Amino acid sequence: MSTMNRQRRIFEFLTRNIVLKLISLSAAIGIWVWGQNNKAVEKTTRANLMYVWPQDLSRVKEPRQNVTLTLLGPHGRMKVIKNMNFSVNIDLSEAKEGENIIDIHPEDLTNIPKGLKIVRISPPSIEITLDKPITKEVKIKPNIVGKIAEGWKI
């Protein structure tokens, strides 16, 4: 068989049913892209803690301001969380004096996009110590150095 004949047979093989071959290639690429976008991945982000404080109690120390979330969902859906702000509302208006341990549940979070699942919250609970505020009157005696400017008095 001559080289020219072989080249013509290869060309005919490649160009025969070209429309079906292009449709098959397009379908394969489409399925691959769809599969890549729907592959489940985990992504970590932060959620701010928003507190509602009781009227008659004060916090002993400043509480933590955020928790770490681990989300699970399709790769394509994870792209939307990049610019999102998540928050957890913690209502302490009915909290008691002393140590309060608050568990954080996935239901407490706001703005979680549909199709994403919270698989981990770290830490899963926070400790907040509340106490009654104390006021004290203290007399002071200023130590004045120099003369007081005209028109001013102590």
Short mmCIF file of N, CA and C in Angstrom, two decimals:
data_model
loop_
_atom_site.label_atom_id
_atom_site.label_comp_id
_atom_site.label_asym_id
_atom_site.label_seq_id
_atom_site.Cartn_x
_atom_site.Cartn_y
_atom_site.Cartn_z
N MET A 1 0.85 -1.16 0.00
CA MET A 1 0.00 0.00 0.00
C MET A 1 0.91 1.23 0.00
N SER A 2 0.58 2.19 -0.81
CA SER A 2 1.44 3.36 -0.93
C SER A 2 1.16 4.33 0.21
N THR A 3 2.10 5.20 0.42
CA THR A 3 1.97 6.20 1.48
C THR A 3 0.81 7.13 1.20
N MET A 4 0.61 7.48 -0.06
CA MET A 4 -0.48 8.38 -0.44
C MET A 4 -1.83 7.74 -0.15
N ASN A 5 -1.95 6.47 -0.44
CA ASN A 5 -3.19 5.73 -0.21
C ASN A 5 -3.48 5.64 1.30
N ARG A 6 -2.44 5.41 2.09
CA ARG A 6 -2.59 5.32 3.55
C ARG A 6 -3.04 6.67 4.12
N GLN A 7 -2.47 7.75 3.63
CA GLN A 7 -2.84 9.09 4.13
C GLN A 7 -4.30 9.40 3.78
N ARG A 8 -4.75 9.00 2.60
CA ARG A 8 -6.12 9.26 2.19
C ARG A 8 -7.09 8.46 3.06
N ARG A 9 -6.76 7.21 3.41
CA ARG A 9 -7.63 6.40 4.26
C ARG A 9 -7.72 6.98 5.67
N ILE A 10 -6.59 7.49 6.17
CA ILE A 10 -6.61 8.12 7.50
C ILE A 10 -7.47 9.39 7.47
N PHE A 11 -7.33 10.18 6.42
CA PHE A 11 -8.12 11.40 6.28
C PHE A 11 -9.61 11.08 6.21
N GLU A 12 -9.98 10.06 5.42
CA GLU A 12 -11.38 9.65 5.32
C GLU A 12 -11.91 9.16 6.67
N PHE A 13 -11.09 8.42 7.39
CA PHE A 13 -11.50 7.93 8.71
C PHE A 13 -11.78 9.09 9.67
N LEU A 14 -10.92 10.12 9.62
CA LEU A 14 -11.09 11.26 10.54
C LEU A 14 -12.25 12.15 10.14
N THR A 15 -12.55 12.28 8.86
CA THR A 15 -13.60 13.21 8.42
C THR A 15 -14.95 12.54 8.23
N ARG A 16 -15.02 11.23 8.22
CA ARG A 16 -16.29 10.53 8.07
C ARG A 16 -17.11 10.76 9.34
N ASN A 17 -18.38 11.08 9.19
CA ASN A 17 -19.30 11.35 10.31
C ASN A 17 -18.76 12.46 11.22
N ILE A 18 -18.23 13.50 10.62
CA ILE A 18 -17.61 14.60 11.40
C ILE A 18 -18.60 15.25 12.34
N VAL A 19 -19.87 15.39 11.93
CA VAL A 19 -20.88 16.02 12.80
C VAL A 19 -21.08 15.18 14.06
N LEU A 20 -21.21 13.88 13.90
CA LEU A 20 -21.38 13.01 15.09
C LEU A 20 -20.15 13.06 16.00
N LYS A 21 -18.99 13.12 15.41
CA LYS A 21 -17.78 13.18 16.20
C LYS A 21 -17.69 14.50 16.98
N LEU A 22 -18.09 15.61 16.36
CA LEU A 22 -18.08 16.90 17.05
C LEU A 22 -19.13 16.94 18.16
N ILE A 23 -20.30 16.35 17.90
CA ILE A 23 -21.34 16.30 18.95
C ILE A 23 -20.85 15.45 20.12
N SER A 24 -20.23 14.34 19.84
CA SER A 24 -19.71 13.48 20.91
C SER A 24 -18.64 14.19 21.73
N LEU A 25 -17.75 14.89 21.05
CA LEU A 25 -16.70 15.63 21.75
C LEU A 25 -17.30 16.73 22.62
N SER A 26 -18.29 17.46 22.08
CA SER A 26 -18.95 18.52 22.87
C SER A 26 -19.66 17.94 24.09
N ALA A 27 -20.34 16.81 23.91
CA ALA A 27 -21.02 16.17 25.04
C ALA A 27 -20.03 15.72 26.10
N ALA A 28 -18.90 15.16 25.67
CA ALA A 28 -17.89 14.70 26.63
C ALA A 28 -17.32 15.87 27.42
N ILE A 29 -17.04 16.98 26.75
CA ILE A 29 -16.52 18.17 27.44
C ILE A 29 -17.57 18.72 28.40
N GLY A 30 -18.82 18.76 27.97
CA GLY A 30 -19.91 19.25 28.83
C GLY A 30 -20.07 18.41 30.08
N ILE A 31 -20.03 17.09 29.93
CA ILE A 31 -20.15 16.20 31.10
C ILE A 31 -18.96 16.38 32.03
N TRP A 32 -17.78 16.55 31.48
CA TRP A 32 -16.59 16.75 32.31
C TRP A 32 -16.71 18.06 33.11
N VAL A 33 -17.14 19.16 32.46
CA VAL A 33 -17.30 20.44 33.15
C VAL A 33 -18.36 20.32 34.23
N TRP A 34 -19.48 19.68 33.93
CA TRP A 34 -20.54 19.51 34.91
C TRP A 34 -20.03 18.71 36.11
N GLY A 35 -19.29 17.65 35.83
CA GLY A 35 -18.73 16.83 36.91
C GLY A 35 -17.76 17.60 37.78
N GLN A 36 -16.95 18.46 37.18
CA GLN A 36 -16.00 19.27 37.95
C GLN A 36 -16.72 20.26 38.85
N ASN A 37 -17.82 20.84 38.37
CA ASN A 37 -18.56 21.82 39.16
C ASN A 37 -19.40 21.17 40.26
N ASN A 38 -19.73 19.90 40.13
CA ASN A 38 -20.56 19.23 41.12
C ASN A 38 -19.78 18.33 42.06
N LYS A 39 -18.47 18.30 41.91
CA LYS A 39 -17.64 17.50 42.81
C LYS A 39 -17.68 18.13 44.21
N ALA A 40 -17.96 17.32 45.23
CA ALA A 40 -18.07 17.83 46.60
C ALA A 40 -16.69 18.19 47.14
N VAL A 41 -16.59 19.40 47.66
CA VAL A 41 -15.34 19.87 48.27
C VAL A 41 -15.66 20.52 49.61
N GLU A 42 -14.65 20.58 50.48
CA GLU A 42 -14.78 21.28 51.76
C GLU A 42 -14.05 22.61 51.67
N LYS A 43 -14.62 23.63 52.30
CA LYS A 43 -13.99 24.94 52.33
C LYS A 43 -14.17 25.52 53.73
N THR A 44 -13.13 26.19 54.22
CA THR A 44 -13.17 26.79 55.56
C THR A 44 -13.31 28.30 55.44
N THR A 45 -14.17 28.86 56.29
CA THR A 45 -14.37 30.31 56.33
C THR A 45 -14.70 30.71 57.77
N ARG A 46 -14.90 31.98 58.00
CA ARG A 46 -15.21 32.47 59.35
C ARG A 46 -16.62 33.04 59.42
N ALA A 47 -17.19 32.97 60.62
CA ALA A 47 -18.49 33.58 60.89
C ALA A 47 -18.34 34.49 62.10
N ASN A 48 -18.84 35.70 61.99
CA ASN A 48 -18.79 36.66 63.10
C ASN A 48 -19.86 36.32 64.13
N LEU A 49 -19.52 36.52 65.39
CA LEU A 49 -20.48 36.30 66.48
C LEU A 49 -21.11 37.64 66.84
N MET A 50 -22.43 37.69 66.79
CA MET A 50 -23.18 38.91 67.10
C MET A 50 -23.94 38.67 68.41
N TYR A 51 -23.61 39.46 69.42
CA TYR A 51 -24.17 39.24 70.75
C TYR A 51 -25.30 40.21 71.07
N VAL A 52 -26.30 39.72 71.80
CA VAL A 52 -27.32 40.55 72.43
C VAL A 52 -27.09 40.38 73.93
N TRP A 53 -26.68 41.47 74.59
CA TRP A 53 -26.27 41.39 75.99
C TRP A 53 -27.44 41.66 76.93
N PRO A 54 -27.41 41.07 78.15
CA PRO A 54 -28.46 41.36 79.14
C PRO A 54 -28.31 42.79 79.65
N GLN A 55 -29.42 43.37 80.06
CA GLN A 55 -29.42 44.76 80.53
C GLN A 55 -28.71 44.92 81.87
N ASP A 56 -28.89 43.95 82.77
CA ASP A 56 -28.42 44.11 84.15
C ASP A 56 -27.08 43.43 84.46
N LEU A 57 -26.43 42.82 83.46
CA LEU A 57 -25.17 42.14 83.70
C LEU A 57 -24.10 42.64 82.73
N SER A 58 -22.85 42.53 83.18
CA SER A 58 -21.71 42.94 82.34
C SER A 58 -20.83 41.73 82.08
N ARG A 59 -20.14 41.74 80.96
CA ARG A 59 -19.21 40.65 80.66
C ARG A 59 -17.92 40.87 81.43
N VAL A 60 -17.36 39.77 81.94
CA VAL A 60 -16.14 39.84 82.73
C VAL A 60 -14.93 40.07 81.82
N LYS A 61 -14.90 39.39 80.68
CA LYS A 61 -13.82 39.62 79.71
C LYS A 61 -14.44 39.65 78.31
N GLU A 62 -13.71 40.20 77.40
CA GLU A 62 -14.19 40.33 76.02
C GLU A 62 -14.32 38.94 75.39
N PRO A 63 -15.49 38.60 74.86
CA PRO A 63 -15.67 37.26 74.27
C PRO A 63 -15.06 37.17 72.87
N ARG A 64 -14.93 35.96 72.38
CA ARG A 64 -14.39 35.76 71.03
C ARG A 64 -15.33 36.40 70.02
N GLN A 65 -14.77 36.83 68.91
CA GLN A 65 -15.54 37.57 67.92
C GLN A 65 -15.96 36.74 66.71
N ASN A 66 -15.37 35.54 66.55
CA ASN A 66 -15.76 34.72 65.40
C ASN A 66 -15.49 33.25 65.67
N VAL A 67 -16.07 32.41 64.81
CA VAL A 67 -15.83 30.97 64.83
C VAL A 67 -15.44 30.55 63.40
N THR A 68 -14.82 29.39 63.30
CA THR A 68 -14.41 28.86 61.99
C THR A 68 -15.44 27.84 61.54
N LEU A 69 -15.88 27.97 60.30
CA LEU A 69 -16.85 27.05 59.71
C LEU A 69 -16.17 26.20 58.65
N THR A 70 -16.54 24.94 58.58
CA THR A 70 -16.13 24.09 57.47
C THR A 70 -17.40 23.71 56.73
N LEU A 71 -17.46 24.09 55.45
CA LEU A 71 -18.64 23.86 54.62
C LEU A 71 -18.33 22.77 53.60
N LEU A 72 -19.36 21.99 53.25
CA LEU A 72 -19.23 20.94 52.25
C LEU A 72 -20.29 21.18 51.19
N GLY A 73 -19.86 21.10 49.93
CA GLY A 73 -20.81 21.28 48.84
C GLY A 73 -20.13 21.22 47.49
N PRO A 74 -20.92 21.35 46.43
CA PRO A 74 -20.36 21.30 45.08
C PRO A 74 -19.36 22.43 44.84
N HIS A 75 -18.31 22.12 44.11
CA HIS A 75 -17.25 23.09 43.82
C HIS A 75 -17.83 24.37 43.22
N GLY A 76 -18.78 24.24 42.33
CA GLY A 76 -19.39 25.42 41.70
C GLY A 76 -20.10 26.32 42.69
N ARG A 77 -20.71 25.75 43.73
CA ARG A 77 -21.43 26.55 44.74
C ARG A 77 -20.46 27.21 45.73
N MET A 78 -19.28 26.63 45.91
CA MET A 78 -18.31 27.18 46.85
C MET A 78 -17.78 28.54 46.40
N LYS A 79 -17.86 28.82 45.12
CA LYS A 79 -17.36 30.09 44.61
C LYS A 79 -18.14 31.27 45.19
N VAL A 80 -19.42 31.09 45.53
CA VAL A 80 -20.24 32.19 46.01
C VAL A 80 -19.89 32.61 47.44
N ILE A 81 -19.27 31.73 48.24
CA ILE A 81 -19.00 32.08 49.64
C ILE A 81 -17.80 33.00 49.78
N LYS A 82 -17.04 33.17 48.71
CA LYS A 82 -15.83 33.99 48.78
C LYS A 82 -16.13 35.41 49.25
N ASN A 83 -17.23 35.99 48.79
CA ASN A 83 -17.56 37.38 49.12
C ASN A 83 -18.69 37.49 50.14
N MET A 84 -18.99 36.41 50.84
CA MET A 84 -20.10 36.44 51.79
C MET A 84 -19.61 36.64 53.22
N ASN A 85 -20.47 37.28 54.02
CA ASN A 85 -20.20 37.44 55.45
C ASN A 85 -21.21 36.60 56.21
N PHE A 86 -20.71 35.64 56.96
CA PHE A 86 -21.57 34.79 57.76
C PHE A 86 -21.59 35.31 59.19
N SER A 87 -22.71 35.09 59.88
CA SER A 87 -22.78 35.53 61.27
C SER A 87 -23.65 34.57 62.07
N VAL A 88 -23.38 34.57 63.38
CA VAL A 88 -24.14 33.78 64.34
C VAL A 88 -24.71 34.76 65.35
N ASN A 89 -26.02 34.73 65.53
CA ASN A 89 -26.66 35.59 66.52
C ASN A 89 -26.74 34.84 67.85
N ILE A 90 -26.16 35.44 68.89
CA ILE A 90 -26.15 34.83 70.22
C ILE A 90 -26.92 35.75 71.16
N ASP A 91 -28.08 35.28 71.59
CA ASP A 91 -28.94 36.07 72.47
C ASP A 91 -28.67 35.70 73.92
N LEU A 92 -28.04 36.63 74.63
CA LEU A 92 -27.73 36.43 76.05
C LEU A 92 -28.65 37.25 76.95
N SER A 93 -29.73 37.78 76.40
CA SER A 93 -30.60 38.64 77.18
C SER A 93 -31.21 37.92 78.38
N GLU A 94 -31.34 36.61 78.33
CA GLU A 94 -31.89 35.82 79.45
C GLU A 94 -30.79 35.08 80.22
N ALA A 95 -29.53 35.37 79.95
CA ALA A 95 -28.42 34.66 80.60
C ALA A 95 -28.35 34.99 82.09
N LYS A 96 -27.80 34.08 82.84
CA LYS A 96 -27.67 34.23 84.29
C LYS A 96 -26.28 34.72 84.65
N GLU A 97 -26.17 35.24 85.87
CA GLU A 97 -24.88 35.68 86.39
C GLU A 97 -23.97 34.46 86.53
N GLY A 98 -22.69 34.64 86.21
CA GLY A 98 -21.72 33.56 86.31
C GLY A 98 -21.32 33.04 84.93
N GLU A 99 -20.86 31.80 84.92
CA GLU A 99 -20.38 31.20 83.67
C GLU A 99 -21.55 30.68 82.84
N ASN A 100 -21.56 31.05 81.57
CA ASN A 100 -22.57 30.60 80.62
C ASN A 100 -21.85 29.93 79.45
N ILE A 101 -22.22 28.69 79.16
CA ILE A 101 -21.64 27.99 78.01
C ILE A 101 -22.71 27.96 76.92
N ILE A 102 -22.36 28.52 75.79
CA ILE A 102 -23.29 28.64 74.68
C ILE A 102 -22.83 27.70 73.56
N ASP A 103 -23.68 26.74 73.21
CA ASP A 103 -23.40 25.84 72.09
C ASP A 103 -23.80 26.54 70.80
N ILE A 104 -22.99 26.35 69.78
CA ILE A 104 -23.27 26.94 68.47
C ILE A 104 -23.67 25.81 67.53
N HIS A 105 -24.87 25.92 66.96
CA HIS A 105 -25.42 24.90 66.07
C HIS A 105 -25.50 25.45 64.65
N PRO A 106 -25.46 24.58 63.65
CA PRO A 106 -25.58 25.05 62.27
C PRO A 106 -26.83 25.89 62.01
N GLU A 107 -27.91 25.61 62.73
CA GLU A 107 -29.15 26.38 62.55
C GLU A 107 -29.01 27.83 63.00
N ASP A 108 -28.00 28.10 63.85
CA ASP A 108 -27.80 29.46 64.37
C ASP A 108 -27.17 30.38 63.33
N LEU A 109 -26.65 29.83 62.25
CA LEU A 109 -25.96 30.63 61.25
C LEU A 109 -26.94 31.23 60.25
N THR A 110 -26.60 32.42 59.78
CA THR A 110 -27.41 33.08 58.77
C THR A 110 -26.67 33.08 57.44
N ASN A 111 -27.38 33.21 56.36
CA ASN A 111 -26.82 33.38 55.00
C ASN A 111 -26.17 32.14 54.42
N ILE A 112 -26.41 30.95 54.91
CA ILE A 112 -25.77 29.77 54.32
C ILE A 112 -26.47 29.49 52.98
N PRO A 113 -25.71 29.50 51.87
CA PRO A 113 -26.33 29.27 50.56
C PRO A 113 -26.92 27.86 50.45
N LYS A 114 -27.97 27.77 49.66
CA LYS A 114 -28.62 26.48 49.41
C LYS A 114 -27.62 25.54 48.74
N GLY A 115 -27.63 24.28 49.16
CA GLY A 115 -26.75 23.29 48.57
C GLY A 115 -25.45 23.11 49.35
N LEU A 116 -25.19 23.97 50.33
CA LEU A 116 -23.99 23.84 51.15
C LEU A 116 -24.38 23.33 52.53
N LYS A 117 -23.52 22.52 53.11
CA LYS A 117 -23.78 21.92 54.42
C LYS A 117 -22.64 22.28 55.36
N ILE A 118 -22.98 22.66 56.58
CA ILE A 118 -21.96 22.93 57.60
C ILE A 118 -21.57 21.59 58.22
N VAL A 119 -20.30 21.22 58.08
CA VAL A 119 -19.85 19.94 58.64
C VAL A 119 -19.08 20.12 59.95
N ARG A 120 -18.60 21.35 60.23
CA ARG A 120 -17.84 21.57 61.46
C ARG A 120 -17.91 23.04 61.84
N ILE A 121 -18.06 23.28 63.14
CA ILE A 121 -17.97 24.63 63.71
C ILE A 121 -16.91 24.56 64.79
N SER A 122 -15.93 25.44 64.71
CA SER A 122 -14.84 25.40 65.67
C SER A 122 -14.61 26.79 66.27
N PRO A 123 -14.70 26.92 67.56
CA PRO A 123 -15.09 25.94 68.56
C PRO A 123 -16.60 25.73 68.52
N PRO A 124 -17.07 24.56 68.95
CA PRO A 124 -18.51 24.28 68.90
C PRO A 124 -19.30 24.98 70.01
N SER A 125 -18.60 25.51 71.00
CA SER A 125 -19.28 26.26 72.07
C SER A 125 -18.33 27.35 72.57
N ILE A 126 -18.93 28.35 73.20
CA ILE A 126 -18.13 29.45 73.76
C ILE A 126 -18.55 29.66 75.21
N GLU A 127 -17.61 30.14 76.00
CA GLU A 127 -17.86 30.39 77.41
C GLU A 127 -17.88 31.89 77.64
N ILE A 128 -18.94 32.35 78.27
CA ILE A 128 -19.07 33.78 78.57
C ILE A 128 -19.42 33.90 80.04
N THR A 129 -18.63 34.69 80.76
CA THR A 129 -18.88 34.92 82.17
C THR A 129 -19.48 36.31 82.34
N LEU A 130 -20.62 36.35 83.03
CA LEU A 130 -21.33 37.61 83.28
C LEU A 130 -21.36 37.88 84.78
N ASP A 131 -21.33 39.15 85.12
CA ASP A 131 -21.35 39.54 86.52
C ASP A 131 -22.12 40.85 86.64
N LYS A 132 -22.59 41.12 87.88
CA LYS A 132 -23.29 42.38 88.11
C LYS A 132 -22.26 43.50 88.11
N PRO A 133 -22.60 44.62 87.47
CA PRO A 133 -21.64 45.74 87.48
C PRO A 133 -21.52 46.34 88.88
N ILE A 134 -20.34 46.78 89.20
CA ILE A 134 -20.07 47.39 90.51
C ILE A 134 -19.69 48.85 90.27
N THR A 135 -20.28 49.71 91.07
CA THR A 135 -19.90 51.13 91.00
C THR A 135 -19.33 51.52 92.35
N LYS A 136 -18.39 52.42 92.32
CA LYS A 136 -17.75 52.84 93.55
C LYS A 136 -17.43 54.32 93.42
N GLU A 137 -17.74 55.06 94.47
CA GLU A 137 -17.39 56.47 94.49
C GLU A 137 -16.04 56.63 95.15
N VAL A 138 -15.18 57.34 94.51
CA VAL A 138 -13.83 57.55 95.01
C VAL A 138 -13.57 59.04 95.05
N LYS A 139 -13.14 59.52 96.21
CA LYS A 139 -12.77 60.93 96.32
C LYS A 139 -11.35 61.10 95.82
N ILE A 140 -11.14 62.13 95.09
CA ILE A 140 -9.80 62.41 94.60
C ILE A 140 -9.38 63.82 94.99
N LYS A 141 -8.12 64.00 95.16
CA LYS A 141 -7.57 65.32 95.46
C LYS A 141 -6.50 65.57 94.41
N PRO A 142 -6.77 66.50 93.51
CA PRO A 142 -5.79 66.75 92.45
C PRO A 142 -4.53 67.39 92.99
N ASN A 143 -3.40 67.04 92.41
CA ASN A 143 -2.12 67.62 92.74
C ASN A 143 -1.84 68.69 91.69
N ILE A 144 -2.05 69.93 92.05
CA ILE A 144 -1.95 71.02 91.09
C ILE A 144 -0.53 71.58 91.11
N VAL A 145 0.07 71.68 89.94
CA VAL A 145 1.40 72.24 89.80
C VAL A 145 1.24 73.52 88.98
N GLY A 146 1.74 74.60 89.48
CA GLY A 146 1.66 75.87 88.76
C GLY A 146 0.40 76.63 89.14
N LYS A 147 0.14 77.73 88.39
CA LYS A 147 -1.03 78.56 88.66
C LYS A 147 -2.14 78.25 87.67
N ILE A 148 -3.35 78.42 88.16
CA ILE A 148 -4.52 78.20 87.31
C ILE A 148 -4.71 79.46 86.46
N ALA A 149 -5.03 79.25 85.18
CA ALA A 149 -5.21 80.37 84.27
C ALA A 149 -6.37 81.24 84.73
N GLU A 150 -6.30 82.51 84.36
CA GLU A 150 -7.32 83.47 84.75
C GLU A 150 -8.67 83.06 84.15
N GLY A 151 -9.72 83.10 84.94
CA GLY A 151 -11.04 82.74 84.48
C GLY A 151 -11.38 81.29 84.76
N TRP A 152 -10.43 80.51 85.23
CA TRP A 152 -10.66 79.10 85.53
C TRP A 152 -10.60 78.91 87.04
N LYS A 153 -11.34 77.91 87.54
CA LYS A 153 -11.26 77.60 88.96
C LYS A 153 -11.47 76.10 89.19
N ILE A 154 -11.00 75.64 90.33
CA ILE A 154 -11.15 74.24 90.67
C ILE A 154 -12.12 74.12 91.82
#
